[in-house]
Amino acid sequence: MVLPAIVGSILGSMAAVNISDGLFQIILAITMVVTIFFIVWDPTKRSGKEMNLSLNRKALGALLFLAIGFYGGFIQVGAGFYIVLTAMFIFQLSFIHANSVKVLVTGAYIFVSLLVFGLNGEVNWWLGLVLALGNATGAWIGSQIIMSSQTKWIKWILFATVLVMAARLLYEALV
């Protein structure tokens, strides 16, 4: 699962480096609108019965992880959803195992993607460090909130935020 995602990430990162900012904003806005579907729909409501997989199913999974890697290297927004969905519905992993796969695959392809962007001079390392620290802090706070089981309102805040961001990106790209 990791290798196809890494190859896809390299291709997606190279594509992102070579397109115009306006086109990237339009693609990102469309992607965010699609992501809203996954905010509303809860894919975790499946049994997680692990089973032996056919060669065809493994090949399909490899192709999907190649596509997810491309998407992750190109945009990244919501790639974790697609990894979890593929791991659960194609590879028949439980939600917990699918999230473990998500962490491994995401870490691998983001590292490679960062190299591609860095070698092309597209990384502000100082700002990236500040954002990484903010991301880690937010993840810790988020995990504390989730552990308190008071999370129903978060879905709707995320829904509204993604919708507003998508509208803003489209407006900026088209005006």
Coordinates of N, CA and C in Angstrom, one line a residue, residues 73-156:
G73 N -0.1 13.9 -2.9 CA 1.0 14.7 -3.3 C 0.6 16.0 -4.0
F74 N -0.5 16.0 -4.7 CA -1.0 17.1 -5.4 C -1.8 18.1 -4.5
I75 N -2.7 17.6 -3.7 CA -3.6 18.4 -2.9 C -3.5 18.2 -1.4
Q76 N -3.6 16.9 -1.0 CA -3.5 16.4 0.4 C -4.8 16.5 1.1
V77 N -5.6 17.6 0.9 CA -6.9 17.8 1.6 C -7.8 16.5 1.6
G78 N -8.0 15.9 2.7 CA -9.0 14.8 2.7 C -8.4 13.5 2.3
A79 N -7.1 13.4 2.0 CA -6.5 12.1 1.5 C -6.7 11.0 2.6
G80 N -6.7 11.4 3.8 CA -6.9 10.4 4.9 C -8.2 9.7 4.8
F81 N -9.2 10.4 4.4 CA -10.5 9.8 4.1 C -10.4 8.7 3.1
Y82 N -9.8 9.0 2.0 CA -9.7 8.0 0.9 C -8.8 6.8 1.3
I83 N -7.8 7.0 2.1 CA -7.0 5.9 2.6 C -7.8 5.0 3.4
V84 N -8.5 5.6 4.4 CA -9.4 4.8 5.3 C -10.4 4.0 4.5
L85 N -11.1 4.7 3.6 CA -12.1 4.1 2.8 C -11.6 2.9 2.0
T86 N -10.4 3.1 1.4 CA -9.8 2.0 0.6 C -9.4 0.9 1.4
A87 N -8.8 1.2 2.6 CA -8.3 0.1 3.5 C -9.5 -0.7 4.0
M88 N -10.6 0.0 4.3 CA -11.8 -0.7 4.9 C -12.6 -1.4 3.8
F89 N -12.9 -0.8 2.7 CA -13.8 -1.4 1.7 C -13.1 -2.3 0.7
I90 N -11.8 -2.0 0.3 CA -11.1 -2.9 -0.6 C -10.3 -3.9 0.1
F91 N -9.6 -3.5 1.1 CA -8.7 -4.5 1.9 C -9.4 -5.1 3.1
Q92 N -10.7 -4.7 3.3 CA -11.5 -5.2 4.4 C -10.9 -5.1 5.8
L93 N -10.2 -4.0 6.0 CA -9.6 -3.8 7.4 C -10.7 -3.2 8.3
S94 N -10.5 -3.4 9.6 CA -11.3 -2.7 10.5 C -11.0 -1.2 10.5
F95 N -11.8 -0.4 11.1 CA -11.6 1.0 11.2 C -10.3 1.3 11.9
I96 N -10.0 0.6 13.0 CA -8.7 0.8 13.7 C -7.5 0.5 12.9
H97 N -7.6 -0.7 12.2 CA -6.4 -1.0 11.3 C -6.3 -0.1 10.1
A98 N -7.4 0.3 9.6 CA -7.4 1.3 8.5 C -6.8 2.6 8.9
N99 N -7.0 3.0 10.1 CA -6.4 4.3 10.6 C -4.9 4.1 10.8
S100 N -4.5 2.9 11.2 CA -3.0 2.6 11.3 C -2.4 2.7 9.9
V101 N -3.1 2.1 8.9 CA -2.6 2.2 7.6 C -2.5 3.6 7.1
K102 N -3.5 4.4 7.4 CA -3.5 5.8 7.1 C -2.3 6.6 7.6
V103 N -2.0 6.3 8.8 CA -0.8 7.0 9.5 C 0.5 6.6 8.7
L104 N 0.7 5.4 8.5 CA 1.9 4.9 7.8 C 2.0 5.4 6.4
V105 N 0.9 5.3 5.6 CA 0.9 5.7 4.2 C 1.1 7.2 4.1
T106 N 0.3 7.9 4.9 CA 0.4 9.4 4.9 C 1.8 9.9 5.2
G107 N 2.4 9.3 6.3 CA 3.7 9.7 6.7 C 4.7 9.5 5.6
A108 N 4.6 8.3 4.9 CA 5.6 8.0 3.8 C 5.4 8.9 2.6
Y109 N 4.2 9.1 2.1 CA 4.1 9.9 0.9 C 4.2 11.4 1.2
I110 N 3.9 11.9 2.4 CA 4.1 13.3 2.7 C 5.6 13.6 2.7
F111 N 6.4 12.7 3.3 CA 7.9 12.9 3.3 C 8.4 13.0 1.9
V112 N 8.0 12.1 1.0 CA 8.5 12.2 -0.4 C 8.0 13.4 -1.1
S113 N 6.7 13.8 -0.8 CA 6.1 15.0 -1.4 C 6.9 16.2 -1.0
L114 N 7.2 16.3 0.3 CA 8.0 17.4 0.8 C 9.3 17.5 0.1
L115 N 10.0 16.4 -0.1 CA 11.2 16.4 -0.9 C 11.0 17.0 -2.3
V116 N 10.0 16.6 -3.0 CA 9.7 17.1 -4.3 C 9.5 18.6 -4.3
F117 N 8.6 19.1 -3.4 CA 8.4 20.5 -3.2 C 9.6 21.3 -2.8
G118 N 10.4 20.7 -1.8 CA 11.6 21.3 -1.4 C 12.6 21.5 -2.4
L119 N 12.9 20.4 -3.2 CA 13.8 20.5 -4.3 C 13.4 21.5 -5.4
N120 N 12.2 21.8 -5.5 CA 11.7 22.8 -6.5 C 11.6 24.2 -5.9
G121 N 12.1 24.4 -4.7 CA 12.1 25.7 -4.0 C 10.7 26.2 -3.7
E122 N 9.8 25.2 -3.4 CA 8.4 25.6 -3.1 C 8.0 25.5 -1.6
V123 N 9.0 25.4 -0.7 CA 8.8 25.2 0.7 C 9.4 26.4 1.5
N124 N 8.5 27.0 2.3 CA 9.0 28.0 3.2 C 9.2 27.3 4.5
W125 N 10.4 26.9 4.8 CA 10.7 26.0 5.9 C 10.3 26.6 7.3
W126 N 10.6 27.8 7.5 CA 10.2 28.5 8.7 C 8.7 28.4 9.0
L127 N 7.9 28.8 8.0 CA 6.5 28.8 8.1 C 6.0 27.3 8.2
G128 N 6.6 26.4 7.5 CA 6.3 25.0 7.6 C 6.5 24.5 9.1
L129 N 7.6 24.9 9.7 CA 7.8 24.5 11.1 C 6.7 25.0 12.0
V130 N 6.4 26.3 11.8 CA 5.4 26.9 12.7 C 4.0 26.2 12.5
L131 N 3.7 25.9 11.2 CA 2.4 25.2 10.9 C 2.5 23.8 11.5
A132 N 3.6 23.1 11.4 CA 3.7 21.7 12.0 C 3.5 21.7 13.5
L133 N 4.0 22.7 14.1 CA 3.8 22.8 15.6 C 2.3 23.1 15.9
G134 N 1.7 24.0 15.1 CA 0.3 24.3 15.3 C -0.5 23.0 15.0
N135 N -0.2 22.3 14.0 CA -0.9 21.1 13.6 C -0.8 20.0 14.8
A136 N 0.4 19.9 15.3 CA 0.6 18.9 16.4 C -0.2 19.4 17.6
T137 N -0.2 20.6 17.9 CA -1.0 21.1 19.1 C -2.5 20.9 18.8
G138 N -2.9 21.3 17.6 CA -4.4 21.0 17.3 C -4.8 19.6 17.4
A139 N -3.9 18.7 16.9 CA -4.1 17.3 17.0 C -4.3 16.8 18.4
W140 N -3.4 17.3 19.3 CA -3.5 16.9 20.7 C -4.8 17.5 21.3
I141 N -5.1 18.7 21.1 CA -6.4 19.3 21.6 C -7.6 18.5 21.0
G142 N -7.5 18.2 19.7 CA -8.6 17.5 19.1 C -8.8 16.1 19.7
S143 N -7.7 15.4 20.0 CA -7.8 14.1 20.6 C -8.4 14.2 22.0
Q144 N -8.1 15.2 22.7 CA -8.7 15.4 24.1 C -10.2 15.7 24.0
I145 N -10.6 16.4 23.0 CA -12.0 16.7 22.8 C -12.8 15.4 22.4
I146 N -12.2 14.6 21.5 CA -12.8 13.4 21.0 C -12.9 12.4 22.2
M147 N -11.9 12.4 23.1 CA -12.0 11.5 24.2 C -13.1 11.9 25.2
S148 N -13.5 13.1 25.2 CA -14.6 13.6 26.0 C -16.0 13.2 25.5
S149 N -16.0 12.7 24.3 CA -17.3 12.3 23.6 C -18.2 13.5 23.3
Q150 N -17.8 14.7 23.3 CA -18.6 15.8 23.0 C -18.2 16.4 21.6
T151 N -18.5 15.6 20.6 CA -18.0 15.9 19.3 C -19.0 16.2 18.2
K152 N -20.3 16.1 18.5 CA -21.3 16.3 17.4 C -21.2 17.6 16.8
W153 N -21.0 18.7 17.5 CA -20.9 20.0 16.9 C -19.7 20.2 16.0
I154 N -18.6 19.4 16.2 CA -17.4 19.6 15.4 C -17.7 19.3 13.9
K155 N -18.5 18.3 13.7 CA -18.9 17.9 12.3 C -19.4 19.1 11.5
W156 N -20.3 19.9 12.2 CA -21.0 21.0 11.5 C -20.1 22.2 11.4

